[in-house]
């Protein structure tokens, strides 16, 4: 032991017995993807044991769809059929945005319940707990949108464009949700308990989705509100989804949505990653 | 000199070396310069009351927390600069169970096996093996939120063993466990050491450190205030208390002088019970013999381990109490089946 403590001139007393480097010092990219896949699997398997969650992201959107169509449809658009055509894209957008909160809630749960500590003590990619959660949430999002479209179809909604346009609509919604997820991640990393993510998210996302043209035409609102509706990214996304699924302009709202998504991600992704790194 | 760089795990080389670890949380100094050296294949006990800095030390050594100053090598790898390699050889069971409550016992362990690169079938086999070993086979398919506190602890420990770590950190592994579960946990630690694993455990129980550890460091306010083998420590602190009660109360004075003479310290007398802290257990037969020679019939004579409180008093002159959570709370322990007792306050809702 004493022979191993060596002090070279001009060097601080060296720590003893440094091991020879065996094995890589970091995680390779392929390995990192595998860790992400395993942790996404974990998030999805959780659903099996938590029926409430299944209810949350399956039944709830369907209920909203039925409520809006049959309760408000007649009053807002004159007929439930017309309203469905107008509102289904909006409802898909609204549901997706609310669901992004789950990302923050889930991460906060992992943080406060000690699961992150367990994961951090393992030789896995630092980003995997975050990436795994996000990937799993995207899968759930896609599932929820597909279910809404399926029920919409039963109720009489028809895709009047092509399958590629419909796919593009899916992709655009998911992409925008991904951008918003970064804000959700940031909040999830900063607050002390999962419920606070919900409170924070609702106060932000409620006005954002309702003061848009997701459910009603912009022209029916007072002028001062229209000003906000027109610049609201949710309006752009709802318009783009309508255009891609049934009819209406496509290019402009799609570009607006993409720009917004890029802007939101540019602001929140670095903040969220930073907060995550500080905790993980 | 060059050969120093190629030493990996020669026998007797320290598995853990820490030098001058300092960690501050705002105004609180959790670690005020900790030096440790744990030889490979041994059990090291960090003994201290609540708030002493045990968890912080473990988190630094297990790469979860960066120290403000000082260095630490685990398995020869620097915890800060070579953290990935450290993580490949360590296992950590934190003070609070960190299992995924929404997964079953099996799923929890399979997830970790997969993360460690085991193929699916091997991960499943390893999970089965560990669940059987930790008496969780019957609950393997139930989600962990239905587990009792003791079961969660065991699952958490199993989780830290999936990768067969060479160095294992156990942060208060038995706090709050019932005596039987505590014994089981001790058995697990002994088996691991028999397999060559190096174990660093923290505890608030002197008895536990005494039973399990080859070396003990007593921590107080982020500082090591005493260190050595259990024997050395007991010598230093008078870790045992001798109590004698004569059958005839009239003999009390004689007992007192005899004990004082042999032990070399003045005993306290309560009624007809004469007690004194001793460093050498050999005084017991000596006292028995002398009293016998003097014709005193002894009604009761005991030599018991001092409590952590008594050791602290001997070492520091102040009792081992903490403003936030007195050690006695942990000692009377919450019931084993109270899971809330093992969830950090922040997680309770
Ligand atoms: N994350 C933290 N933030 C602020 N203070 C902390 C934190 N972790 C520990 N401490 C403080 O550091 C001290 C040592 O804590 P800890 O290492 O948990 O002690 P032990 O495990 O011995 O009970 C305590 O005073 C505790 O309050
Ligand atoms: Mg602790």
PDB file of N, CA, C and O and ligand atoms in Angstrom, chain B residues 50-51 54-56 95 171-172 202, ligand 2:
ATOM      1  N   UNK B  50     -28.465  10.358  12.947  1.00  0.00           N
ATOM      2  CA  UNK B  50     -29.125  11.077  11.863  1.00  0.00           C
ATOM      3  C   UNK B  50     -28.436  12.398  11.582  1.00  0.00           C
ATOM      4  O   UNK B  50     -28.123  13.130  12.510  1.00  0.00           O
ATOM      5  N   UNK B  51     -28.215  12.686  10.311  1.00  0.00           N
ATOM      6  CA  UNK B  51     -27.642  13.974   9.947  1.00  0.00           C
ATOM      7  C   UNK B  51     -26.134  14.028  10.048  1.00  0.00           C
ATOM      8  O   UNK B  51     -25.523  15.074   9.853  1.00  0.00           O
ATOM      9  N   UNK B  54     -23.763  10.385   6.653  1.00  0.00           N
ATOM     10  CA  UNK B  54     -23.564   9.030   6.117  1.00  0.00           C
ATOM     11  C   UNK B  54     -24.093   8.910   4.691  1.00  0.00           C
ATOM     12  O   UNK B  54     -23.392   8.444   3.790  1.00  0.00           O
ATOM     13  N   UNK B  55     -25.338   9.345   4.498  1.00  0.00           N
ATOM     14  CA  UNK B  55     -25.940   9.236   3.170  1.00  0.00           C
ATOM     15  C   UNK B  55     -25.166  10.064   2.152  1.00  0.00           C
ATOM     16  O   UNK B  55     -24.920   9.616   1.029  1.00  0.00           O
ATOM     17  N   UNK B  56     -24.761  11.234   2.544  1.00  0.00           N
ATOM     18  CA  UNK B  56     -23.998  12.087   1.632  1.00  0.00           C
ATOM     19  C   UNK B  56     -22.705  11.390   1.218  1.00  0.00           C
ATOM     20  O   UNK B  56     -22.348  11.377   0.036  1.00  0.00           O
ATOM     21  N   UNK B  95     -30.964   4.618   1.250  1.00  0.00           N
ATOM     22  CA  UNK B  95     -31.656   4.609   2.537  1.00  0.00           C
ATOM     23  C   UNK B  95     -33.160   4.390   2.344  1.00  0.00           C
ATOM     24  O   UNK B  95     -33.814   3.775   3.165  1.00  0.00           O
ATOM     25  N   UNK B 171     -27.041   1.769   2.508  1.00  0.00           N
ATOM     26  CA  UNK B 171     -27.291   2.918   3.374  1.00  0.00           C
ATOM     27  C   UNK B 171     -28.403   2.584   4.358  1.00  0.00           C
ATOM     28  O   UNK B 171     -29.571   2.481   3.983  1.00  0.00           O
ATOM     29  N   UNK B 172     -28.037   2.427   5.607  1.00  0.00           N
ATOM     30  CA  UNK B 172     -28.971   2.035   6.677  1.00  0.00           C
ATOM     31  C   UNK B 172     -29.883   0.888   6.242  1.00  0.00           C
ATOM     32  O   UNK B 172     -31.105   1.036   6.208  1.00  0.00           O
ATOM     33  N   UNK B 202     -23.871   1.803   6.162  1.00  0.00           N
ATOM     34  CA  UNK B 202     -24.034   2.830   7.183  1.00  0.00           C
ATOM     35  C   UNK B 202     -25.068   2.332   8.177  1.00  0.00           C
ATOM     36  O   UNK B 202     -25.936   1.539   7.832  1.00  0.00           O
TER      37      UNK B 202
HETATM   38 MG1  LIG C   2     -28.965   8.870   5.823  1.00  0.00          MG
END
